[in-house]
mmCIF file with all atom_site columns, C-alpha atoms in Angstrom:
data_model
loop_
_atom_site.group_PDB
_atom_site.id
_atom_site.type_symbol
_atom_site.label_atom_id
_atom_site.label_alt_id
_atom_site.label_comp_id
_atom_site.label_asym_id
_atom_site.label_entity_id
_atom_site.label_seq_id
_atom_site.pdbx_PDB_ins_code
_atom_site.Cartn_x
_atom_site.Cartn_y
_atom_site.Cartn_z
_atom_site.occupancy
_atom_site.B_iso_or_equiv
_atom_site.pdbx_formal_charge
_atom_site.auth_seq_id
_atom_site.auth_comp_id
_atom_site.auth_asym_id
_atom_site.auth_atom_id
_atom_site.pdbx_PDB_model_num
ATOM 1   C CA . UNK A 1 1   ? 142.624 77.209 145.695 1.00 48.00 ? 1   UNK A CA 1
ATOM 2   C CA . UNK A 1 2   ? 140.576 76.273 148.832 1.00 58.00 ? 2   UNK A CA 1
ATOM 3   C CA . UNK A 1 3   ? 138.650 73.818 150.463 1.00 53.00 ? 3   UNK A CA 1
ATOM 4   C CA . UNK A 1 4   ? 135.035 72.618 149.508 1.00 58.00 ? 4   UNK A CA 1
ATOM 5   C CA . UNK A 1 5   ? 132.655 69.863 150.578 1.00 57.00 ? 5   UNK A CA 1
ATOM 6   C CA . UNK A 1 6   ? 134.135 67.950 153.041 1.00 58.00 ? 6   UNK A CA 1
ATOM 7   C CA . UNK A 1 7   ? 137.156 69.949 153.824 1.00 64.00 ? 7   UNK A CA 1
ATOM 8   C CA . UNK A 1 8   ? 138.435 68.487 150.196 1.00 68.00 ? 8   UNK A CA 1
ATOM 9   C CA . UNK A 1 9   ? 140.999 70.341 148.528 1.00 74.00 ? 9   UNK A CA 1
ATOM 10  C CA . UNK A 1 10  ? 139.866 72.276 145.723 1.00 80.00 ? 10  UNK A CA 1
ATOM 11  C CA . UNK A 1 11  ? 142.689 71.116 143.257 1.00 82.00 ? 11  UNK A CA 1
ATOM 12  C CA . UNK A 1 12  ? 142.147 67.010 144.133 1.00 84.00 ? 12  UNK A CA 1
ATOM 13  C CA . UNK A 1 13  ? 138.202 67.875 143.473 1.00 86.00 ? 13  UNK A CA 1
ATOM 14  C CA . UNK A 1 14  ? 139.191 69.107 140.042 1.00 89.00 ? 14  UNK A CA 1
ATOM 15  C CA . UNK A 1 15  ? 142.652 67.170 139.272 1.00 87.00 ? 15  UNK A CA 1
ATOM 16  C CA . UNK A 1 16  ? 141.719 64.283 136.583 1.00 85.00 ? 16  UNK A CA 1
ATOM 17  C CA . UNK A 1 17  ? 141.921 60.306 137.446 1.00 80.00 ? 17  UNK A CA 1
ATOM 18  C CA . UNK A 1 18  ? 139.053 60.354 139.745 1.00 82.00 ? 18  UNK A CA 1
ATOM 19  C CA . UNK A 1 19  ? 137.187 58.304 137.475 1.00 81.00 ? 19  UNK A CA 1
ATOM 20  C CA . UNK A 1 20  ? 139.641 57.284 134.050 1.00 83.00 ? 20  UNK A CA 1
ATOM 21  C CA . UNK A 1 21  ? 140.363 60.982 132.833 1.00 87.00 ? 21  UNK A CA 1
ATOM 22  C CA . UNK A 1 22  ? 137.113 62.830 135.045 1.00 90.00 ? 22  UNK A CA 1
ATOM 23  C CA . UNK A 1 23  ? 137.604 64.832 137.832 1.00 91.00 ? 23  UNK A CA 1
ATOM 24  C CA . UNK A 1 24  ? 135.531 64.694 140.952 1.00 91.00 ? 24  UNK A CA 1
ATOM 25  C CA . UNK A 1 25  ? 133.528 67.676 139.637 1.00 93.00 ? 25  UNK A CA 1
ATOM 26  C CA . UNK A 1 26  ? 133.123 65.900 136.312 1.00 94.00 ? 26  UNK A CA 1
ATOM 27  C CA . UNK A 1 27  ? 131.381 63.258 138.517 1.00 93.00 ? 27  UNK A CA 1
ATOM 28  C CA . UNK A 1 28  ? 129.595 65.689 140.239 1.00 93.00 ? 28  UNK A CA 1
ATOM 29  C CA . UNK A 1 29  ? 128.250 67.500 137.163 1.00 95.00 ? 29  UNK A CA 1
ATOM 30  C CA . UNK A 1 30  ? 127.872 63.935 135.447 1.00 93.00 ? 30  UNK A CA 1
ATOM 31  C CA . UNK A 1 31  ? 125.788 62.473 138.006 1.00 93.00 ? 31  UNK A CA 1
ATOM 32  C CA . UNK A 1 32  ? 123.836 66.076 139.032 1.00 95.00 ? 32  UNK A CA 1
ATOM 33  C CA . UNK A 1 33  ? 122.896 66.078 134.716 1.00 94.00 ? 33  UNK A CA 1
ATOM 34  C CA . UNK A 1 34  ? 121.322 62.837 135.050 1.00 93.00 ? 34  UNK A CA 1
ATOM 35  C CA . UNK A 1 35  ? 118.981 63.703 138.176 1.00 95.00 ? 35  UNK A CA 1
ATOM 36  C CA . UNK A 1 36  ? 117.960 66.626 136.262 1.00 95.00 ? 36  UNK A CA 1
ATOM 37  C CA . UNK A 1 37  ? 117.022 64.190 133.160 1.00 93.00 ? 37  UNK A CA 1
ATOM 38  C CA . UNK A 1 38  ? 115.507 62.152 136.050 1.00 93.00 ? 38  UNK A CA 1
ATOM 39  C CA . UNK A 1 39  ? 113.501 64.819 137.455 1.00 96.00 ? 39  UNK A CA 1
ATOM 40  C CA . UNK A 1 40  ? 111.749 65.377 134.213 1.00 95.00 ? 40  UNK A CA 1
ATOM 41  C CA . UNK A 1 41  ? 110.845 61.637 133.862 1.00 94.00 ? 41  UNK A CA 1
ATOM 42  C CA . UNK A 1 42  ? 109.811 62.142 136.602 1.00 95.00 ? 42  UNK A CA 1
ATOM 43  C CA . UNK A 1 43  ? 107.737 65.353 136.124 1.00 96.00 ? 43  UNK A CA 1
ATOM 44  C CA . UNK A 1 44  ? 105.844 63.798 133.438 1.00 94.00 ? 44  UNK A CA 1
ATOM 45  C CA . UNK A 1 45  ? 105.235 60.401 135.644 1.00 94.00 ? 45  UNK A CA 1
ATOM 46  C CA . UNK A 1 46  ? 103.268 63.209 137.461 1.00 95.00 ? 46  UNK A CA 1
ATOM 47  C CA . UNK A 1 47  ? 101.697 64.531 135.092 1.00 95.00 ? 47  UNK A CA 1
ATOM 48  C CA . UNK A 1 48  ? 100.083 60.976 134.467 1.00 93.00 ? 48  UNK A CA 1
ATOM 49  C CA . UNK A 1 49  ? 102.102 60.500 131.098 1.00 93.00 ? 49  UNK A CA 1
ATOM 50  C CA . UNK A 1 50  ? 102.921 56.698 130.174 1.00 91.00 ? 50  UNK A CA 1
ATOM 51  C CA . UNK A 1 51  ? 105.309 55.008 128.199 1.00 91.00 ? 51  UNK A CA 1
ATOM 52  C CA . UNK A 1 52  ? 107.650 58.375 128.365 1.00 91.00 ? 52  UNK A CA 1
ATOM 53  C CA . UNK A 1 53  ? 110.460 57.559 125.666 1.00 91.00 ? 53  UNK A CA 1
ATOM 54  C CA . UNK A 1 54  ? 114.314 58.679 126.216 1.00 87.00 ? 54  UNK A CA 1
ATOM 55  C CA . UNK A 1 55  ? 114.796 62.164 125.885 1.00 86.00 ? 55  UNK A CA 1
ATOM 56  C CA . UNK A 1 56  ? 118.140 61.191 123.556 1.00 87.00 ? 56  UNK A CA 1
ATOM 57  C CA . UNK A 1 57  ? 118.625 58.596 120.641 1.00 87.00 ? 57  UNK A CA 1
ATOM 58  C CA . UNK A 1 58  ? 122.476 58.793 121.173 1.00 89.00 ? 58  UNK A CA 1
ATOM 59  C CA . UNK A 1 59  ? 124.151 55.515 122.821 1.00 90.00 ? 59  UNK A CA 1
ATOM 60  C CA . UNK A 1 60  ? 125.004 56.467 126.728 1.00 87.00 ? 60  UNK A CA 1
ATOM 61  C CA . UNK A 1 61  ? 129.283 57.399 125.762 1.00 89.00 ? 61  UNK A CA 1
ATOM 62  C CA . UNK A 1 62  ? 127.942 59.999 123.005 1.00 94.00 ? 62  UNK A CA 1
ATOM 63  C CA . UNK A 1 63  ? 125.920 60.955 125.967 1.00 91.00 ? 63  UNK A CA 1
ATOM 64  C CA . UNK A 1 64  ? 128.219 60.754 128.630 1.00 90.00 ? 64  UNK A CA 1
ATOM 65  C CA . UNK A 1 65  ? 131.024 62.869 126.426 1.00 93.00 ? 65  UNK A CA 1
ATOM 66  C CA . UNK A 1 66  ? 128.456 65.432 125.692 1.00 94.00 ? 66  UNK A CA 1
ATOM 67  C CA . UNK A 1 67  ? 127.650 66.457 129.159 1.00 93.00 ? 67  UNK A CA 1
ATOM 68  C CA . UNK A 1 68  ? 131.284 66.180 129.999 1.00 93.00 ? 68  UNK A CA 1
ATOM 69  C CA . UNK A 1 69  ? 131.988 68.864 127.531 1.00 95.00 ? 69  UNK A CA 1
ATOM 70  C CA . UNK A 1 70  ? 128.767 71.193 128.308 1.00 93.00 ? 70  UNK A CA 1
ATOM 71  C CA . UNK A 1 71  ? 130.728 70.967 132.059 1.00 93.00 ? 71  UNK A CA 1
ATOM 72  C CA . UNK A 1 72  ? 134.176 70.534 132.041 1.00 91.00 ? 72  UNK A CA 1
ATOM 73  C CA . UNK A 1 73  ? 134.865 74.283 132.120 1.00 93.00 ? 73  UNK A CA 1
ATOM 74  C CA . UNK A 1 74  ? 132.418 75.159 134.740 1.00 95.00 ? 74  UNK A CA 1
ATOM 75  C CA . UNK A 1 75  ? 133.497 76.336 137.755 1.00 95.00 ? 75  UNK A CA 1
ATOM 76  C CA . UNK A 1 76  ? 133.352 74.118 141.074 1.00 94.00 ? 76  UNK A CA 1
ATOM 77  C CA . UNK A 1 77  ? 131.446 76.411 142.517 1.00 93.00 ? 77  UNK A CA 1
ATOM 78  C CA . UNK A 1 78  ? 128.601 76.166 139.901 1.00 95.00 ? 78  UNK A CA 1
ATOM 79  C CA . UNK A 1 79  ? 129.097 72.663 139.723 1.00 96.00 ? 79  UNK A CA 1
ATOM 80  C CA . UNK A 1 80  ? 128.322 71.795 143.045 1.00 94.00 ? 80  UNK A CA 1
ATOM 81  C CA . UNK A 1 81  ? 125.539 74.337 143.591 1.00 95.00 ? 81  UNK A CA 1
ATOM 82  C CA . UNK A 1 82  ? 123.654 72.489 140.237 1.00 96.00 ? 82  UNK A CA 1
ATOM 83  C CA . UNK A 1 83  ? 124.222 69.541 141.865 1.00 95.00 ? 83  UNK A CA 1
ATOM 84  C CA . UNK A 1 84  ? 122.594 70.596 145.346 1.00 96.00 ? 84  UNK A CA 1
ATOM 85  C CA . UNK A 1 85  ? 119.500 72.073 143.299 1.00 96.00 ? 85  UNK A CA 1
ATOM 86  C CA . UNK A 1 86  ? 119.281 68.709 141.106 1.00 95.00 ? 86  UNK A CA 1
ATOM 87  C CA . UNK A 1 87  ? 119.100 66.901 144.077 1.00 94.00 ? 87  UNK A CA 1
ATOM 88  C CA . UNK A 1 88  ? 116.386 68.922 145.990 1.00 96.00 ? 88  UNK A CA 1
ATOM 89  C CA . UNK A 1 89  ? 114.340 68.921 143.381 1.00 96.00 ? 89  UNK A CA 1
ATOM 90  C CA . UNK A 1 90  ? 114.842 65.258 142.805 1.00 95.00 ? 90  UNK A CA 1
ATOM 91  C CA . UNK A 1 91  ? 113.820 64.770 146.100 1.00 95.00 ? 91  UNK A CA 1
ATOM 92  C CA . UNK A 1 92  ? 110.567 67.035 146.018 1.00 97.00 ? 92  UNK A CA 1
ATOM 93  C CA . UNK A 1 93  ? 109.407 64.915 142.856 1.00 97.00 ? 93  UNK A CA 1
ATOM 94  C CA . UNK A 1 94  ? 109.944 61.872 144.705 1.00 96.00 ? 94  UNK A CA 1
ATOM 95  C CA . UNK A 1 95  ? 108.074 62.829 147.864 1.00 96.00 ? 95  UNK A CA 1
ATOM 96  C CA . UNK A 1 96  ? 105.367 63.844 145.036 1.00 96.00 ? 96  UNK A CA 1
ATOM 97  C CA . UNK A 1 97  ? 104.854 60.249 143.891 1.00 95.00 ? 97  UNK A CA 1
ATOM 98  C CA . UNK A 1 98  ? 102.144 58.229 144.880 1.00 92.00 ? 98  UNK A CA 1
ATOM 99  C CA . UNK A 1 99  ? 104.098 55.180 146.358 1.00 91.00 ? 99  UNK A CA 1
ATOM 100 C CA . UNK A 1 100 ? 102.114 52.895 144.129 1.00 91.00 ? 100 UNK A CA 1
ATOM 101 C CA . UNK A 1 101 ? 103.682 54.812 140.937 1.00 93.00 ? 101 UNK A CA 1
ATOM 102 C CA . UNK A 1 102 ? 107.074 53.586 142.140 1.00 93.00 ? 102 UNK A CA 1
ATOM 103 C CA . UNK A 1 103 ? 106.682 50.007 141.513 1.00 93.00 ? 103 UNK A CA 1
ATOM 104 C CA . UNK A 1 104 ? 105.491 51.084 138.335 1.00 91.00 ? 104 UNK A CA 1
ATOM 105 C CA . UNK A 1 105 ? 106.785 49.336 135.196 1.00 90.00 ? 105 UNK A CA 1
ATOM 106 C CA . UNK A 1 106 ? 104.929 51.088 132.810 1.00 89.00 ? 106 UNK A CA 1
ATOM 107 C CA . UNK A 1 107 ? 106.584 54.622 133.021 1.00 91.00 ? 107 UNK A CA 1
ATOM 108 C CA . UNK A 1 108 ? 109.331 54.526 130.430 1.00 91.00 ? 108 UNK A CA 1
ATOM 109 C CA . UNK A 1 109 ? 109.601 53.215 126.725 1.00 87.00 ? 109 UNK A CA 1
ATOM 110 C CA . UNK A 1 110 ? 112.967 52.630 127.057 1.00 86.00 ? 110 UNK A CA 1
ATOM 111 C CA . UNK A 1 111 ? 112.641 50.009 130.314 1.00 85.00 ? 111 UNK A CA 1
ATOM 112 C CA . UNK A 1 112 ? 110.485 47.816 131.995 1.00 88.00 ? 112 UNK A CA 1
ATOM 113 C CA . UNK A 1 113 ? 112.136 48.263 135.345 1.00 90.00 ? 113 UNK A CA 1
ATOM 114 C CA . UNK A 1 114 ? 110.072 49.499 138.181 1.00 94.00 ? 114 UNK A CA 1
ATOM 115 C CA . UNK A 1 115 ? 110.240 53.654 138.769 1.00 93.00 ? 115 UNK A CA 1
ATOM 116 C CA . UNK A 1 116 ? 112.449 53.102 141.840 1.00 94.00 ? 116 UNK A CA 1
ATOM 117 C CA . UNK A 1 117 ? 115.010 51.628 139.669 1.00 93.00 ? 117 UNK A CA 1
ATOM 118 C CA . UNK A 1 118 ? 115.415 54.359 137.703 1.00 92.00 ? 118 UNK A CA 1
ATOM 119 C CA . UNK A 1 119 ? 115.645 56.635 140.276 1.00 93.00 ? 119 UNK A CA 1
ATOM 120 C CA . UNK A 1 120 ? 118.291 54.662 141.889 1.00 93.00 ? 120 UNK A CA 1
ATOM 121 C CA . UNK A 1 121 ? 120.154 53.962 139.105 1.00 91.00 ? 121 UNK A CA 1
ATOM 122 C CA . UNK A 1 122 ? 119.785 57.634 138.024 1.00 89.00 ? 122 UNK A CA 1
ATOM 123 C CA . UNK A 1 123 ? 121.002 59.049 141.557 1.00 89.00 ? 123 UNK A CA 1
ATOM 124 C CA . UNK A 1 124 ? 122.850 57.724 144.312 1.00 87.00 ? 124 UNK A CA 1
ATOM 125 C CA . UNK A 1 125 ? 123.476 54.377 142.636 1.00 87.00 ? 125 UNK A CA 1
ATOM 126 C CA . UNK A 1 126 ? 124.858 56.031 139.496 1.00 86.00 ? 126 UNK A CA 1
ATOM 127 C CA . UNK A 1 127 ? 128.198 57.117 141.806 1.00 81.00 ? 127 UNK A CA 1
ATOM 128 C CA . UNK A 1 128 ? 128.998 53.611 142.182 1.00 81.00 ? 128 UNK A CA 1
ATOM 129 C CA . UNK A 1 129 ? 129.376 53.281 138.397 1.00 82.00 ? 129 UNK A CA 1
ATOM 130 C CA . UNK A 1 130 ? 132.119 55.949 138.313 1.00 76.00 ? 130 UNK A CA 1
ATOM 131 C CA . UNK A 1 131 ? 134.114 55.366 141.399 1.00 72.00 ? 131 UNK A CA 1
ATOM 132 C CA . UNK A 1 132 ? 137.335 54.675 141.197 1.00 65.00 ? 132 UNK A CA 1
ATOM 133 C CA . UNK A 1 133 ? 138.045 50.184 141.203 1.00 60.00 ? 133 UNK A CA 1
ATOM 134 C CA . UNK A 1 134 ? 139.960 49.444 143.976 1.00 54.00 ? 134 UNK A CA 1
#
């Protein structure tokens, strides 16, 4: 095993108890699945769409365990290069969005949040939800 990201070992990045039984890269492919969900939310925002309704009808565990399995054998290397796509294109859509759209409340069935609260919650904020509790 070798390093990664960071100069991390590649055995701590994949060893479980990051987050209760996930890995790092379970993180990594956790939180990289949900920017890709976000990115087409966010494709259709552009697209002028309204009221856009989940893409699922499961509760967010059934969810969560589902892309755990669809990623738990996938190499780091995979995982991580998904995640730096997700992210890029993530960040295209974004730059794509009228800044008006963003304070938008009207976007998703499912919320009456404002778009940059999805996004947030979606992305960066979503790491905070499965770091470890000190």
């Amino acid at each position: 095993m070798g390093r990664v990201a960071g100069g991390l070992d590649e055995r701590r990045v994949t060893e479980p108890g990051a987050a209760g039984d996930w890995s790092l890269k379970d993180v990594v492919a956790h939180v990289a699945h949900w920017e890709r969900y976000m990115a087409r939310r966010l494709q259709a925002v552009l697209r002028g769409e309204t009221n856009i309704p989940p893409e699922s009808t499961l509760d967010t565990d059934e969810d969560n365990a589902l892309v755990y399995a669809e990623h738990r054998d996938e190499p780091l290397a995979d995982v991580l290069a998904g995640a730096r796509q997700s992210h890029q294109e993530l960040l295209g859509l974004v730059e794509a969005l009228p800044e008006s759209a963003l304070a938008g409340t009207h976007w998703f069935s499912s919320s009456d949040a404002p778009l940059w609260e999805s996004i947030a919650g979606n992305t960066y904020e979503h790491y905070r939800e499965h770091a470890p509790r000190r």
